[in-house]
Coordinates of C-alpha atoms in Angstrom, one line a residue:
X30 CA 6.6 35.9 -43.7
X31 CA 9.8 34.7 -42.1
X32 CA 9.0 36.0 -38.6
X33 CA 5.7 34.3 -39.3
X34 CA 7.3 30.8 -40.0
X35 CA 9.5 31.8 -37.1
X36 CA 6.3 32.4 -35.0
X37 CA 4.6 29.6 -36.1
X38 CA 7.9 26.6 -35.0
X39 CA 8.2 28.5 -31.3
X40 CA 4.1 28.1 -30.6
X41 CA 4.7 24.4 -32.4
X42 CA 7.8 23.8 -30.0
X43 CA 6.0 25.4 -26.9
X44 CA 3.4 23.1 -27.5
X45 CA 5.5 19.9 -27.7
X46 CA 7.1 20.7 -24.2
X47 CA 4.0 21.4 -22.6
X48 CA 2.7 18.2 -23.5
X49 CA 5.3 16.2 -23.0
X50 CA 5.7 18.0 -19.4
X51 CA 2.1 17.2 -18.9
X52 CA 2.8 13.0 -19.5
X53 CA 5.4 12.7 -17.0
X54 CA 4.0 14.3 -13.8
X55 CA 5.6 13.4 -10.7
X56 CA 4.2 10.2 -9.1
X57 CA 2.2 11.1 -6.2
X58 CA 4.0 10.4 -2.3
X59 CA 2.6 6.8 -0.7
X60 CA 1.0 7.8 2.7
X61 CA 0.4 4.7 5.1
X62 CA -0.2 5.4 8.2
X63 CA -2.0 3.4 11.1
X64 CA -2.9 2.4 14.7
X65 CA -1.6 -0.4 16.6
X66 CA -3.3 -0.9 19.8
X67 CA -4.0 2.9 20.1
X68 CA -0.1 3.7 19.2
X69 CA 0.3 6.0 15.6
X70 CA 2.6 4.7 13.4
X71 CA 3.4 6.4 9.4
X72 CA 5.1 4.6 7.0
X73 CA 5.3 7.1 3.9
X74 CA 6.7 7.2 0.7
X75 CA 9.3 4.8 -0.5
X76 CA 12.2 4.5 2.0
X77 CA 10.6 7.7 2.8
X78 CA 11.7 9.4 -0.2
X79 CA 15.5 7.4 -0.2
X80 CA 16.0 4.7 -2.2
X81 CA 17.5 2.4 -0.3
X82 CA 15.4 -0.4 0.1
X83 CA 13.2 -2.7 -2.3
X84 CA 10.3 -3.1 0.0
X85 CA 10.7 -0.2 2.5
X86 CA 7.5 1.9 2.4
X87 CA 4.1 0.7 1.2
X88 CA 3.1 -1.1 -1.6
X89 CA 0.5 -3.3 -3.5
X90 CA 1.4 -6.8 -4.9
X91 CA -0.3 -8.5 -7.1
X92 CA 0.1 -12.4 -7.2
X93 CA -2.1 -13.7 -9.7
X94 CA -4.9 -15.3 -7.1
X95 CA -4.4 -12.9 -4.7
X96 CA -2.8 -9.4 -3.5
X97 CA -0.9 -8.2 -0.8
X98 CA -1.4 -4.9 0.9
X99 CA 1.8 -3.9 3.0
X100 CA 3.9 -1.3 4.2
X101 CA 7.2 -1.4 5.9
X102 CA 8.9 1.4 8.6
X103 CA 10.8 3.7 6.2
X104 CA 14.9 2.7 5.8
X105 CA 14.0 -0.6 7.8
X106 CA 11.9 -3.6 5.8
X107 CA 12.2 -5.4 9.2
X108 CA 9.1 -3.7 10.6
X109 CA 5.8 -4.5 8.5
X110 CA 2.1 -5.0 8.2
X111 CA 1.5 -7.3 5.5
X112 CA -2.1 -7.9 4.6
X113 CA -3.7 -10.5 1.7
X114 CA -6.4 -9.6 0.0
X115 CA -8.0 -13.1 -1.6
X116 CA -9.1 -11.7 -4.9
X117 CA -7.9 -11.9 -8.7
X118 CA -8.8 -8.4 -9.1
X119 CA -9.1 -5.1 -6.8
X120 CA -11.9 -2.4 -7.2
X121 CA -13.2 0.2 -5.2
X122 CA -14.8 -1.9 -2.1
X123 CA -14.1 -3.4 1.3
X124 CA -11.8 -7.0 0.9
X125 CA -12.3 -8.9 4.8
X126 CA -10.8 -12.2 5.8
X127 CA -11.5 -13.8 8.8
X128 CA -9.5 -17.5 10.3
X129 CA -11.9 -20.0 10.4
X130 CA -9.7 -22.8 11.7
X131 CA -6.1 -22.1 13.7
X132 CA -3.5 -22.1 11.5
X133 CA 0.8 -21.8 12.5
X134 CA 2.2 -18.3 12.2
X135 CA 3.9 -19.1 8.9
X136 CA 0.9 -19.6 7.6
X137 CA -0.7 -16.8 8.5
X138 CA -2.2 -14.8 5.8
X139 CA -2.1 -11.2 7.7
X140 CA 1.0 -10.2 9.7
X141 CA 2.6 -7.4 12.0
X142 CA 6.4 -7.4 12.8
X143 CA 7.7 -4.2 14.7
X144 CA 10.8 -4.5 17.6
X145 CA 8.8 -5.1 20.2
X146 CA 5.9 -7.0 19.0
X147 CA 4.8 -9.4 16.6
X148 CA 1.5 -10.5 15.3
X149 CA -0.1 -13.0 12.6
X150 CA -4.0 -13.9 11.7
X151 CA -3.5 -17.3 13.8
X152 CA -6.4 -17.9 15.4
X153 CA -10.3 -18.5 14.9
X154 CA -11.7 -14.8 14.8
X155 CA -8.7 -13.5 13.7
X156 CA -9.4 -10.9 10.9
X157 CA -8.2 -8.2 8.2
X158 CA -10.5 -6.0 6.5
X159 CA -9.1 -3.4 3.5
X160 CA -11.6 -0.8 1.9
X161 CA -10.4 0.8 -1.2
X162 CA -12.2 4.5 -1.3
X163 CA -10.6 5.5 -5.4
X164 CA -8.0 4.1 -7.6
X165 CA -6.8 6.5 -9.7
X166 CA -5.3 5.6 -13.4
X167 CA -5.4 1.6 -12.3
X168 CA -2.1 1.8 -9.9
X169 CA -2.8 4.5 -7.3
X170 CA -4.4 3.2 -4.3
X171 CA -7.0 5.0 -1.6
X172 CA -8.2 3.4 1.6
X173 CA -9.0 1.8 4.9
X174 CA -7.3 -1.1 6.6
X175 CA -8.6 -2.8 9.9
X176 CA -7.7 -5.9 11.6
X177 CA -7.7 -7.8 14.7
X178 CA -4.6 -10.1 14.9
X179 CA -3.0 -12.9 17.9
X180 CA 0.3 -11.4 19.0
X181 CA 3.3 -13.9 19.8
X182 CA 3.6 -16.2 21.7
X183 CA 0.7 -17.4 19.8
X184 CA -2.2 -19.1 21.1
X185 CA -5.8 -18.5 22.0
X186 CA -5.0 -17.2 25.2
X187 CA -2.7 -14.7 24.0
X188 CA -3.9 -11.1 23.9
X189 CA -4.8 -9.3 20.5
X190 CA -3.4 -6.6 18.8
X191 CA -6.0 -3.8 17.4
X192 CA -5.1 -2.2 14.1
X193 CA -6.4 0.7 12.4
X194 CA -5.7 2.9 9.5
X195 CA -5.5 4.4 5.9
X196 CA -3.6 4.8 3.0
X197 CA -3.2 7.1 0.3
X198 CA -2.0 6.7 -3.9
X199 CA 0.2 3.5 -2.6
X200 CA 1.4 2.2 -6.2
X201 CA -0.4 -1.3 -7.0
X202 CA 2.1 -3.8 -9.5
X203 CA -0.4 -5.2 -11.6

């Protein structure tokens, strides 16, 4: 009887571990990675799996009225692509937005910053489009990103900057 009790309290205990194992799975790695003008750029993980900067590595903002797609050059919250998506809530679907009217580069809903170049949404025909493919457990994000963007100096002469990509389980806060 006793090694039956005894029995009984390790399968009860195994049990209790395994579950409580099972709840706290490892979050899955960010993947971001993307074209610009033909040129591969990935942006993975969270400082790229360091810790040492808030917005380094890609993410998913949610601001009330709107959310904001963007990614940042691991170690180095300098470089980013930062893309708004005008909705109060995201499901699986393509989100576009294209300028209608010029608008100053601080205004500029959809932006690009790297060393070398830099590029905003500034002018009419100007355009970000982000596809979400699965969103798993409501804060994992799948996708597509495009956009076609004015690079600085600004103006509507100035030549535009192609951008292409996908992303995989970035972490949305909601």
């Amino acid at each position: 009887m006793v090694k039956l009790r005894i029995l009984f309290y390790l399968l009860s205990a195994s049990m209790v571990l395994s579950l409580s194992c099972a709840e706290s799975d490892p979050e899955p790695v960010a993947t971001f990675k993307f074209t610009v003008n033909g040129t591969l750029l990935e942006w993975n993980g969270p400082g790229n799996g360091i810790p040492v900067c808030v917005l380094c590595g890609p993410g998913l903002s949610n601001y009330a009225s709107y959310f904001v797609l963007h990614s940042s050059a691991p170690q180095m919250y300098g470089e980013a692509l930062i893309l708004q998506l005008n909705a109060a809530s995201l499901e699986t679907k393509t989100y576009s937005d294209t300028v209608s009217t010029a608008v100053d580069s601080l205004e500029a809903t959809h932006r690009l910053y790297l060393p070398t170049l830099k590029a905003a949404a500034t002018e009419v025909g100007d355009y970000a489009s982000v596809t979400f493919t699965s969103i798993e457990n409501d804060k994992y994000y799948s996708g597509t990103l495009r956009a076609s963007l004015t690079s600085s100096p600004f103006g509507p002469d100035a030549p535009k900057v192609e951008i292409e990509g996908e992303f995989k389980n970035v972490r949305g806060s909601l």
